[in-house]
mmCIF file with all atom_site columns, C-alpha atoms in Angstrom:
data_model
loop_
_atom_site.group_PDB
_atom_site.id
_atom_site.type_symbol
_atom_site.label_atom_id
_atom_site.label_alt_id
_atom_site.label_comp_id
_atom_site.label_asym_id
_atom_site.label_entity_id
_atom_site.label_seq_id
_atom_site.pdbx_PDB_ins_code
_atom_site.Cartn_x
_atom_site.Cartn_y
_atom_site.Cartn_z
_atom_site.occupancy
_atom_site.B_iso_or_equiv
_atom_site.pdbx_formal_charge
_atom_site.auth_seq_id
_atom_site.auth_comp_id
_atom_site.auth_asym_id
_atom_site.auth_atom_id
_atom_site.pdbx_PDB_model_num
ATOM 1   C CA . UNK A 1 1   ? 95.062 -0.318  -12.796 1.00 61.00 ? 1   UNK A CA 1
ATOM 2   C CA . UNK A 1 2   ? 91.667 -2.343  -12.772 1.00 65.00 ? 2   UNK A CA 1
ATOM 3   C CA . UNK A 1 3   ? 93.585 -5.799  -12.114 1.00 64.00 ? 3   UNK A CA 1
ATOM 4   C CA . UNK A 1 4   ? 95.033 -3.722  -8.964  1.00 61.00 ? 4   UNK A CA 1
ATOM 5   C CA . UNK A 1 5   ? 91.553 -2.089  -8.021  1.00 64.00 ? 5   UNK A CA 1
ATOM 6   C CA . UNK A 1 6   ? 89.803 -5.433  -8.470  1.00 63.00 ? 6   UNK A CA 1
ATOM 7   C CA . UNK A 1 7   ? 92.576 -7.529  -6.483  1.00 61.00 ? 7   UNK A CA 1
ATOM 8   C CA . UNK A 1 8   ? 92.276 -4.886  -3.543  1.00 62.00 ? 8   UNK A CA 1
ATOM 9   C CA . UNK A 1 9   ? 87.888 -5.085  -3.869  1.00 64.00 ? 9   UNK A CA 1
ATOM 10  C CA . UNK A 1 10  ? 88.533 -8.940  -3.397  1.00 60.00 ? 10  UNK A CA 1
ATOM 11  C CA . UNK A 1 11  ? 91.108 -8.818  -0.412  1.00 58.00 ? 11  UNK A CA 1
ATOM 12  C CA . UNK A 1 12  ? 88.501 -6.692  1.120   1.00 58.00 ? 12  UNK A CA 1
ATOM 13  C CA . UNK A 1 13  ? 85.923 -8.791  0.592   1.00 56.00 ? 13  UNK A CA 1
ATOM 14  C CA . UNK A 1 14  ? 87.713 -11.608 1.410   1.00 54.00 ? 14  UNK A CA 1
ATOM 15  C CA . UNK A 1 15  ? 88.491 -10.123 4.773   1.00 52.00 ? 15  UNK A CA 1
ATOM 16  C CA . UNK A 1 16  ? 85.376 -8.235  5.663   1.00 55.00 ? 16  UNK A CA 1
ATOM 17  C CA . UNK A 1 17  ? 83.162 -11.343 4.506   1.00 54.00 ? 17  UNK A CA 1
ATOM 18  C CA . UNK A 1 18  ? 85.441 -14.294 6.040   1.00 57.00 ? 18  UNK A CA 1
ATOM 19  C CA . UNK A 1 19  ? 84.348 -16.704 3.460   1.00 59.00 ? 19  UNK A CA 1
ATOM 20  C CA . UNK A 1 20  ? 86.055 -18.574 0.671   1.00 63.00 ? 20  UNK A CA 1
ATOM 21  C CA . UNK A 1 21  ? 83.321 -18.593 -1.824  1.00 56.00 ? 21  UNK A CA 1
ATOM 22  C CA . UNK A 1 22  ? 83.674 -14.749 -1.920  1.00 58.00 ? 22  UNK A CA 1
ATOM 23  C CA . UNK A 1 23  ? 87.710 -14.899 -3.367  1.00 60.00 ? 23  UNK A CA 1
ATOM 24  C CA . UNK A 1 24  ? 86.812 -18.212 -5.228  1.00 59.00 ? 24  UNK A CA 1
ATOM 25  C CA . UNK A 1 25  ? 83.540 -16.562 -7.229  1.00 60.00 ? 25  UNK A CA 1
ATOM 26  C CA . UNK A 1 26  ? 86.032 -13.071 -8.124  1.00 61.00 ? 26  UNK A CA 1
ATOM 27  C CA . UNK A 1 27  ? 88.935 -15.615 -9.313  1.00 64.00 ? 27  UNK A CA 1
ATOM 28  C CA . UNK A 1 28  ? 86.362 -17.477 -11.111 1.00 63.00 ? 28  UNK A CA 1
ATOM 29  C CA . UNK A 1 29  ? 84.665 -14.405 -12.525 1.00 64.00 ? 29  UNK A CA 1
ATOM 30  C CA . UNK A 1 30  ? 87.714 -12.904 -12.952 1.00 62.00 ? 30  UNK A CA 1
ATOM 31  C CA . UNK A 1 31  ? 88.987 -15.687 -15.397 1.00 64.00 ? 31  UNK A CA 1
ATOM 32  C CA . UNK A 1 32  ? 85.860 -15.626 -17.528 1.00 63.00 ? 32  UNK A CA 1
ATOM 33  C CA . UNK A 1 33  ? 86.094 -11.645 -17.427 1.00 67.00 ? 33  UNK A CA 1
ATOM 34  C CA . UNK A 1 34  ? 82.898 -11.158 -14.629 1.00 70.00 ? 34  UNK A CA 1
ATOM 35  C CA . UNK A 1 35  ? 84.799 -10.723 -11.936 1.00 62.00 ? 35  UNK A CA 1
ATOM 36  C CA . UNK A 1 36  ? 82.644 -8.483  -9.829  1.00 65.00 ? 36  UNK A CA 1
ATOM 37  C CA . UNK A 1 37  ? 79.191 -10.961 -10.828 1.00 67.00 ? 37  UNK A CA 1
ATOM 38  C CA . UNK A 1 38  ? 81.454 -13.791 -9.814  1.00 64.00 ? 38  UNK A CA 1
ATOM 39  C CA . UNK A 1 39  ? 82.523 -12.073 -6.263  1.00 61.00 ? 39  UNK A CA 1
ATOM 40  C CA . UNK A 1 40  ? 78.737 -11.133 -5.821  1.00 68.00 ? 40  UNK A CA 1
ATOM 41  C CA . UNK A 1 41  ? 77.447 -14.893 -6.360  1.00 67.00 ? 41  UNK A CA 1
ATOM 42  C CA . UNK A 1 42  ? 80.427 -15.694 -3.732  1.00 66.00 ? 42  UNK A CA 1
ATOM 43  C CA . UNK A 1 43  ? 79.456 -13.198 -1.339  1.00 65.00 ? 43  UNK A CA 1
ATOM 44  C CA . UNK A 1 44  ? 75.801 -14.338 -1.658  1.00 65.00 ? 44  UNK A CA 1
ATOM 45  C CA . UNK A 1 45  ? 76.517 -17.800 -0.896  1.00 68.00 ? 45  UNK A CA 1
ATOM 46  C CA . UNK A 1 46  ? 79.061 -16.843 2.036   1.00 65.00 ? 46  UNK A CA 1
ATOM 47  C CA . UNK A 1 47  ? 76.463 -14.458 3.601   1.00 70.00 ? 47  UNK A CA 1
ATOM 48  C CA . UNK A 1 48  ? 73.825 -17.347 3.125   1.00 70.00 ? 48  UNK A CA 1
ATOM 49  C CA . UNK A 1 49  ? 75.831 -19.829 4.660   1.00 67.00 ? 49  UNK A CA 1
ATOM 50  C CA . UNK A 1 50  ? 77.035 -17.386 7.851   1.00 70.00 ? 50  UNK A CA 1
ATOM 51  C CA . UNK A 1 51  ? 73.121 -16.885 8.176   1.00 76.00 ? 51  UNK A CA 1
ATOM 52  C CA . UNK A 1 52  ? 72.178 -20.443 8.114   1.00 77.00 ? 52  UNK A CA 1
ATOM 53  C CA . UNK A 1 53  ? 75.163 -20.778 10.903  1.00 75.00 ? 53  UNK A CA 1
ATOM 54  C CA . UNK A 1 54  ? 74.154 -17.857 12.902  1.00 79.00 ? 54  UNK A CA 1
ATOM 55  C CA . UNK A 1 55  ? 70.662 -19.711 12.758  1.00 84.00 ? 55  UNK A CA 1
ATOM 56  C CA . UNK A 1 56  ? 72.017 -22.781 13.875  1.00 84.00 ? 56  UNK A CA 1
ATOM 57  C CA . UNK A 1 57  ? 73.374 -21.718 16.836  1.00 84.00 ? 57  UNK A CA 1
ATOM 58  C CA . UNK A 1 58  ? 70.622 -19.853 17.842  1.00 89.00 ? 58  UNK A CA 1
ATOM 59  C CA . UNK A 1 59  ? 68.979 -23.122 18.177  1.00 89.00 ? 59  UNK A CA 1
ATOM 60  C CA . UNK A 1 60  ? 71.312 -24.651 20.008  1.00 90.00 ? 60  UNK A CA 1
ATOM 61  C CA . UNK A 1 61  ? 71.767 -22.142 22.426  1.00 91.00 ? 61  UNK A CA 1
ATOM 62  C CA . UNK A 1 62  ? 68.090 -22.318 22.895  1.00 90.00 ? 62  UNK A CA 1
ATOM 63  C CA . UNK A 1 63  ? 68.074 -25.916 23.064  1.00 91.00 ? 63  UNK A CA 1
ATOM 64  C CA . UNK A 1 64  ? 70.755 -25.343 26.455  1.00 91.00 ? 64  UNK A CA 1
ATOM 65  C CA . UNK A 1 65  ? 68.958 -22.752 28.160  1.00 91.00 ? 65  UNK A CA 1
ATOM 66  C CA . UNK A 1 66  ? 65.590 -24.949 27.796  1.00 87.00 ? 66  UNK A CA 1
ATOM 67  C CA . UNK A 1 67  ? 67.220 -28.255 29.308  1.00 87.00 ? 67  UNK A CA 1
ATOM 68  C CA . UNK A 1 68  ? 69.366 -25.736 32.119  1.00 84.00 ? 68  UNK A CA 1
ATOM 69  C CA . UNK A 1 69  ? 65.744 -24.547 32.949  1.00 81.00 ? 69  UNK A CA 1
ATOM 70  C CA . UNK A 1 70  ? 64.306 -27.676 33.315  1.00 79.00 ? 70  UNK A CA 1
ATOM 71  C CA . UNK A 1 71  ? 67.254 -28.763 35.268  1.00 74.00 ? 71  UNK A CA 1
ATOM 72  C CA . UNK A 1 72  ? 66.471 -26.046 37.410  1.00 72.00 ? 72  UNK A CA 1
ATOM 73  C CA . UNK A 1 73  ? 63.413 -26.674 38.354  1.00 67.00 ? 73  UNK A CA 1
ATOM 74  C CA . UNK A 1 74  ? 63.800 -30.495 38.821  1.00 66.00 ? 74  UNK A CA 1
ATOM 75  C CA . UNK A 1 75  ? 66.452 -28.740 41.315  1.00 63.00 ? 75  UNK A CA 1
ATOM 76  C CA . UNK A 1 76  ? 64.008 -26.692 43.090  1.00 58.00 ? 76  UNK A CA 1
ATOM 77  C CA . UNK A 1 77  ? 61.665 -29.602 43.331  1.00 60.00 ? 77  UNK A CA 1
ATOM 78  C CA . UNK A 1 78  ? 63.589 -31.806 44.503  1.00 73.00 ? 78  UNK A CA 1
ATOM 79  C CA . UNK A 1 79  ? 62.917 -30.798 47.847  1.00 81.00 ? 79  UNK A CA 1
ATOM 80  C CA . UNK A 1 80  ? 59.162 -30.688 48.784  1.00 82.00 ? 80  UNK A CA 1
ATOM 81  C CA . UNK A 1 81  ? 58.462 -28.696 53.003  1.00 83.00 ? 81  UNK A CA 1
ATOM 82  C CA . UNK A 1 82  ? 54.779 -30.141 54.123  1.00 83.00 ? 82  UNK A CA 1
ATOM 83  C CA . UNK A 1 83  ? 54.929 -28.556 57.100  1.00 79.00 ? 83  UNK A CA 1
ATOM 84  C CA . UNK A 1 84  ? 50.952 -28.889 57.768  1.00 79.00 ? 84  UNK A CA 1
ATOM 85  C CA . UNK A 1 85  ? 51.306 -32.541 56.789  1.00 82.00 ? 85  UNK A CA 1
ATOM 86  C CA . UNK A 1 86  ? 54.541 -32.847 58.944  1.00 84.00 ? 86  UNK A CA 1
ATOM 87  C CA . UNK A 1 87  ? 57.062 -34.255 56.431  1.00 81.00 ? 87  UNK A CA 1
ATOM 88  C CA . UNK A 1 88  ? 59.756 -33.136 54.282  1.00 85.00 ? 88  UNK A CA 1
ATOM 89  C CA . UNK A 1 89  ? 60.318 -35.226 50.140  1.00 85.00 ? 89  UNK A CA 1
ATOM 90  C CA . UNK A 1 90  ? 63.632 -35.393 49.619  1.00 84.00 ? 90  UNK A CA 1
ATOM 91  C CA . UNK A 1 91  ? 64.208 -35.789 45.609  1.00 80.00 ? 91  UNK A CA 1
ATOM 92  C CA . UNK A 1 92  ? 66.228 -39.085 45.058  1.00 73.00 ? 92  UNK A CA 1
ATOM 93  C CA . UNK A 1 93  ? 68.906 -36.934 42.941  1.00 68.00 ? 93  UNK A CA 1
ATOM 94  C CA . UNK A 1 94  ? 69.390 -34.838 45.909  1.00 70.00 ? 94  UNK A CA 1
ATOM 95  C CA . UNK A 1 95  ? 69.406 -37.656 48.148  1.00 71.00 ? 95  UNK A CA 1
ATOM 96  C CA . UNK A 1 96  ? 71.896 -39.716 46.799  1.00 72.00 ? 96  UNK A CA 1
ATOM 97  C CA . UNK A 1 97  ? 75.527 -39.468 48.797  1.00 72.00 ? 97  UNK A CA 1
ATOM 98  C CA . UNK A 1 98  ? 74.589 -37.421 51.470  1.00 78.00 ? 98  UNK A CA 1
ATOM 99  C CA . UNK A 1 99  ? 74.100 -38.528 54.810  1.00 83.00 ? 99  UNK A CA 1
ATOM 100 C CA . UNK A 1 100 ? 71.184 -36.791 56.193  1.00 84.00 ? 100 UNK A CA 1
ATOM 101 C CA . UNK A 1 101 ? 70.774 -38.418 59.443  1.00 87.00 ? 101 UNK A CA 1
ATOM 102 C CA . UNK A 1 102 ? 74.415 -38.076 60.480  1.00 89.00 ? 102 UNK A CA 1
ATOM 103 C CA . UNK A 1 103 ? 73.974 -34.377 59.602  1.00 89.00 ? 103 UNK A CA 1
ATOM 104 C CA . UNK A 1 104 ? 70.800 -33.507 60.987  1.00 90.00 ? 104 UNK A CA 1
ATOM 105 C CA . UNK A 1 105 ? 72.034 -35.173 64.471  1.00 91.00 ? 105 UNK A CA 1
ATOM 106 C CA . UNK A 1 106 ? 74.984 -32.655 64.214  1.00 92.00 ? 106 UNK A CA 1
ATOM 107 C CA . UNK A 1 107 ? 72.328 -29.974 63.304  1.00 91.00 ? 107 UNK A CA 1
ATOM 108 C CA . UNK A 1 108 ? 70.284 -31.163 66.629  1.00 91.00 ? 108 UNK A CA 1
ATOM 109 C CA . UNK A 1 109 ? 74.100 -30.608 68.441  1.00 92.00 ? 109 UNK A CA 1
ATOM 110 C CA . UNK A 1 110 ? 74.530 -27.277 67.294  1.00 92.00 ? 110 UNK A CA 1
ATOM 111 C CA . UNK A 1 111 ? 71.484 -26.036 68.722  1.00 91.00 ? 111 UNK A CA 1
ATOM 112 C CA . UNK A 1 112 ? 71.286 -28.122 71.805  1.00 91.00 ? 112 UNK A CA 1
ATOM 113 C CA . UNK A 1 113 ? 68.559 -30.596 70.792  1.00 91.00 ? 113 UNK A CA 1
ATOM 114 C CA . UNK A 1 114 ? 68.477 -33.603 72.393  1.00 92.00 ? 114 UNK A CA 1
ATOM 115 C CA . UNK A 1 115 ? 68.003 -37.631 70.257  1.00 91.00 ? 115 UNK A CA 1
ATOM 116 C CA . UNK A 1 116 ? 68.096 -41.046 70.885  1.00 91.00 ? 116 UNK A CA 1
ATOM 117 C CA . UNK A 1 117 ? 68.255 -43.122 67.951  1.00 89.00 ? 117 UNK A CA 1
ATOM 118 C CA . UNK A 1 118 ? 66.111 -45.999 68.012  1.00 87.00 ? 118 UNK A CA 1
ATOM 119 C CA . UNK A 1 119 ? 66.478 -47.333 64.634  1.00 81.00 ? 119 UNK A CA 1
ATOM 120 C CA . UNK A 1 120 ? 65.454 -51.081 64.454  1.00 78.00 ? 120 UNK A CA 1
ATOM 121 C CA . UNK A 1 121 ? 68.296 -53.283 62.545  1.00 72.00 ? 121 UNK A CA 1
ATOM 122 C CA . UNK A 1 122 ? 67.058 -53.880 59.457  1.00 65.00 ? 122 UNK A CA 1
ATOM 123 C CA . UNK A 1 123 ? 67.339 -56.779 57.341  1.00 63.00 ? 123 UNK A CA 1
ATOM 124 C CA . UNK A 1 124 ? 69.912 -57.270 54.560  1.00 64.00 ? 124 UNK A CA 1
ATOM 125 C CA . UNK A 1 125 ? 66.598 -58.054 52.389  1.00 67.00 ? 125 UNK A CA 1
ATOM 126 C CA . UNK A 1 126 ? 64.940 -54.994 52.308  1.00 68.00 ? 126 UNK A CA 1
ATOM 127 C CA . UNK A 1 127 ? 64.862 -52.282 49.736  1.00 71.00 ? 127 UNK A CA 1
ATOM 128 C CA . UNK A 1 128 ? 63.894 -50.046 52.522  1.00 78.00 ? 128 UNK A CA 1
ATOM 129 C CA . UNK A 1 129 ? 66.243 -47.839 54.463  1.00 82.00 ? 129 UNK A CA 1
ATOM 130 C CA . UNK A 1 130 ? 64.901 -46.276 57.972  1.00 87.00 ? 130 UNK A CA 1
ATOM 131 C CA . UNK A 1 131 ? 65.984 -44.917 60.521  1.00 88.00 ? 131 UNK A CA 1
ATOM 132 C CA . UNK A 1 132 ? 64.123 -43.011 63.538  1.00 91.00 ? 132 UNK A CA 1
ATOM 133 C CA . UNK A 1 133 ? 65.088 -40.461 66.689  1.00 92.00 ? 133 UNK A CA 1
ATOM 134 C CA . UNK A 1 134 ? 63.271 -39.798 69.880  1.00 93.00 ? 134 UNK A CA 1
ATOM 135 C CA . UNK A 1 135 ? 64.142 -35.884 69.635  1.00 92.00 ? 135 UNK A CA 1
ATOM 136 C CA . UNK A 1 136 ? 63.277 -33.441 71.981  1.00 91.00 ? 136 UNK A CA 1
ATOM 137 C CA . UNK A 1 137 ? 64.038 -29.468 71.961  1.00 90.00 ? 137 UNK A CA 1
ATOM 138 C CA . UNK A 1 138 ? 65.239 -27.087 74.141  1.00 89.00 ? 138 UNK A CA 1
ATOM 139 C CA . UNK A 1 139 ? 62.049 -25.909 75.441  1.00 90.00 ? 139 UNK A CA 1
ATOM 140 C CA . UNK A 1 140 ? 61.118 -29.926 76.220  1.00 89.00 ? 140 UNK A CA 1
ATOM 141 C CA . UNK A 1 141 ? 58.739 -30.177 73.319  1.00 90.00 ? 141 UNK A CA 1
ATOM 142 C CA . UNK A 1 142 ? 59.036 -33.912 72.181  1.00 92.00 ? 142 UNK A CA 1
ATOM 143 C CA . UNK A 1 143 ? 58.817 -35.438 68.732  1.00 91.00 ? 143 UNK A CA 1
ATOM 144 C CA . UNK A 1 144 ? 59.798 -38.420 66.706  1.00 91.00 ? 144 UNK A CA 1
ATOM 145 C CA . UNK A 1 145 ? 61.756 -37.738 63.276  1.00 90.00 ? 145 UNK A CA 1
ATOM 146 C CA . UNK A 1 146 ? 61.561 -40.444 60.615  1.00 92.00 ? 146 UNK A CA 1
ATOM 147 C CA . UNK A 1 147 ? 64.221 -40.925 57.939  1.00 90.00 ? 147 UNK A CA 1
ATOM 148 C CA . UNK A 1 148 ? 62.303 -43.413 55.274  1.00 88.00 ? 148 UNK A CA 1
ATOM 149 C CA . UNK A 1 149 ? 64.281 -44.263 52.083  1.00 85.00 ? 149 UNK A CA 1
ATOM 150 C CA . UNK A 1 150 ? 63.361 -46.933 49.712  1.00 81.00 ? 150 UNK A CA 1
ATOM 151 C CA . UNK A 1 151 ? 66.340 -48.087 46.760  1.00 76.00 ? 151 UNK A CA 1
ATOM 152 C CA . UNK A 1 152 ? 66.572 -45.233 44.233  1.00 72.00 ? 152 UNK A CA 1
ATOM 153 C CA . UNK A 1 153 ? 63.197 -43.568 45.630  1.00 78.00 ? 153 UNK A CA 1
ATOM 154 C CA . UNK A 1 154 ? 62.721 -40.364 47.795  1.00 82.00 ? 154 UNK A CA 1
ATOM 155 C CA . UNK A 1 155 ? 64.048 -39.961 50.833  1.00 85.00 ? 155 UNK A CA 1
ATOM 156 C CA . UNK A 1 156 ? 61.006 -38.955 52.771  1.00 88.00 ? 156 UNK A CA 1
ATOM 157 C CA . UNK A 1 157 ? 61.190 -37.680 56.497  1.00 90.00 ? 157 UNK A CA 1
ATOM 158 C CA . UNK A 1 158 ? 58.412 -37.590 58.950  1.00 91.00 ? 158 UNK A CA 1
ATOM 159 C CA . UNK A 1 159 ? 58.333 -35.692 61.704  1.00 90.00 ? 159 UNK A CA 1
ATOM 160 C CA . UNK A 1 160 ? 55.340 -36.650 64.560  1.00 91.00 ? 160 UNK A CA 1
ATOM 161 C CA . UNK A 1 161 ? 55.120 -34.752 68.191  1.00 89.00 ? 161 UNK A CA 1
ATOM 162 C CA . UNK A 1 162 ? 54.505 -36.991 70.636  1.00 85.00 ? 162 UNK A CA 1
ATOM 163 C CA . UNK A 1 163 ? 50.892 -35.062 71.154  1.00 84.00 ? 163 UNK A CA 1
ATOM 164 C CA . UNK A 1 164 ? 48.968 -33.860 68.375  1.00 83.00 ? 164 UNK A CA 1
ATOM 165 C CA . UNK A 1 165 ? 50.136 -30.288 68.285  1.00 84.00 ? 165 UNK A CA 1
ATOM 166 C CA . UNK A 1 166 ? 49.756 -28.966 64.814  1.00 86.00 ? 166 UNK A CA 1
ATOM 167 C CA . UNK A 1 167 ? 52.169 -25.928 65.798  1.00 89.00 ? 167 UNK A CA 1
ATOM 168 C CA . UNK A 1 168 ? 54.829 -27.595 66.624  1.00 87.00 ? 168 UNK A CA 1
ATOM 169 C CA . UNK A 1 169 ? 55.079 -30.170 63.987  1.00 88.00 ? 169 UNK A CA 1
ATOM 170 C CA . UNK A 1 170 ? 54.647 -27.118 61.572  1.00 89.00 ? 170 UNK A CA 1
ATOM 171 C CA . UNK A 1 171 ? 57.553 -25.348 63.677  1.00 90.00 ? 171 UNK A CA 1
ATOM 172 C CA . UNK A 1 172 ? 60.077 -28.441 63.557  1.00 89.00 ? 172 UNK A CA 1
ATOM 173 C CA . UNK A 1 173 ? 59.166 -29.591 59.846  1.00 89.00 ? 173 UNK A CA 1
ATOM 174 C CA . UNK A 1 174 ? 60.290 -25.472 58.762  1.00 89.00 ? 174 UNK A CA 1
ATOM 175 C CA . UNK A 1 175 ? 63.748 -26.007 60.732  1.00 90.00 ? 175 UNK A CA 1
ATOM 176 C CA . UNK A 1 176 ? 64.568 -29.369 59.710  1.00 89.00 ? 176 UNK A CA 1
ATOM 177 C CA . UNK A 1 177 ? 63.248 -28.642 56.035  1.00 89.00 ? 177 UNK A CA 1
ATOM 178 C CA . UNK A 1 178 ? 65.712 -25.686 56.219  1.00 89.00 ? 178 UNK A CA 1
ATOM 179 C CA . UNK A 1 179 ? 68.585 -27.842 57.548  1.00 89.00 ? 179 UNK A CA 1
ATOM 180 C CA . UNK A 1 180 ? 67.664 -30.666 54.672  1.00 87.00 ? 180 UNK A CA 1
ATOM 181 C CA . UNK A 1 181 ? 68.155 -27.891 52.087  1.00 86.00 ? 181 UNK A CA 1
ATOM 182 C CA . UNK A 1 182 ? 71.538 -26.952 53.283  1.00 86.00 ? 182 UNK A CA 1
ATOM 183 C CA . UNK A 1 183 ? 72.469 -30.442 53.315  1.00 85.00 ? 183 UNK A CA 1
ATOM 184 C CA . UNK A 1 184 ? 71.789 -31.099 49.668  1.00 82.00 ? 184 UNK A CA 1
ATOM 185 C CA . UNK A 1 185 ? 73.413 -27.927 48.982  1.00 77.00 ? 185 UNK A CA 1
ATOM 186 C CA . UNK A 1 186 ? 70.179 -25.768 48.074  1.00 69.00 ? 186 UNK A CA 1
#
């Protein structure tokens, strides 16, 4: 009868603790006539070692959410709106692949915005990418935008009314910040 009771307290404990040790410390102790002392010291060490787990993923998980959250805001960042200023920092990472010009010219399109690209050819040579449009909006306000990208920099894009009117470059740097963000997905 104890050989039965003690082989049914170490299947239990061998299923409600998961571990190996547990079964291996009552056969032990069981052999040298301890078996309960020897499942206890197999328990312990199974509970120790599903602690020390538990622990360790804990710190990975923590380790995840830190680098998602920095992620994050490198994300957010990556797209700076200086509307007083008049120009718009695109982050390289959200930069790269998309085609902002083509799209904002579509964008100008859509709501009936008129552009002339007058983009100089540049030379194979430089590390600098621009490209510029004589725009104009439906209301005739006029205003050059500036796409200005060096190799694996920024894109930055300016955007200058053809008289100083701090309202209106404030009013077209909002839109076209708003139409940037959609590009890149934000």
């Amino acid at each position: 009868m104890k050989k039965m009771l003690l082989a049914g307290v170490l299947m239990l404990a061998g299923i409600h603790c998961t571990g190996c040790a547990t079964i291996v410390g009552g056969i032990i102790g069981y052999q040298s006539g301890e078996a309960v002392a020897g499942a206890a010291i197999g328990a312990a060490i199974d509970i120790t070692g599903a602690i020390i787990s538990n622990i360790e993923h804990k710190e990975e998980e923590q380790k995840r959410e830190i680098q998602e959250k920095e992620r994050e805001i490198k994300r957010k960042e990556a797209i700076k709106i200086y509307a007083e200023e008049g120009y718009i920092r695109v982050g390289s990472i959200s930069a790269t692949g998309k085609m902002y010009g083509e799209e904002l010219k579509r964008k100008f399109d859509n709501i009936g915005w008129q552009y002339t690209e007058v983009t100089e050819k540049p030379s194979r040579e430089d590390a600098l990418t621009k490209r510029v449009f004589q725009c104009q909006t439906t209301d005739d306000k006029k205003f050059t935008l500036e796409l200005l990208r060096e190799k694996n920099q920024d894109l930055l894009v300016f955007i200058k009314p053809a008289e100083a009117n701090k309202e209106l470059q404030s009013m077209v740097t909002s839109q076209v910040g708003i139409w940037v963000r959609e590009i890149a997905g934000q």
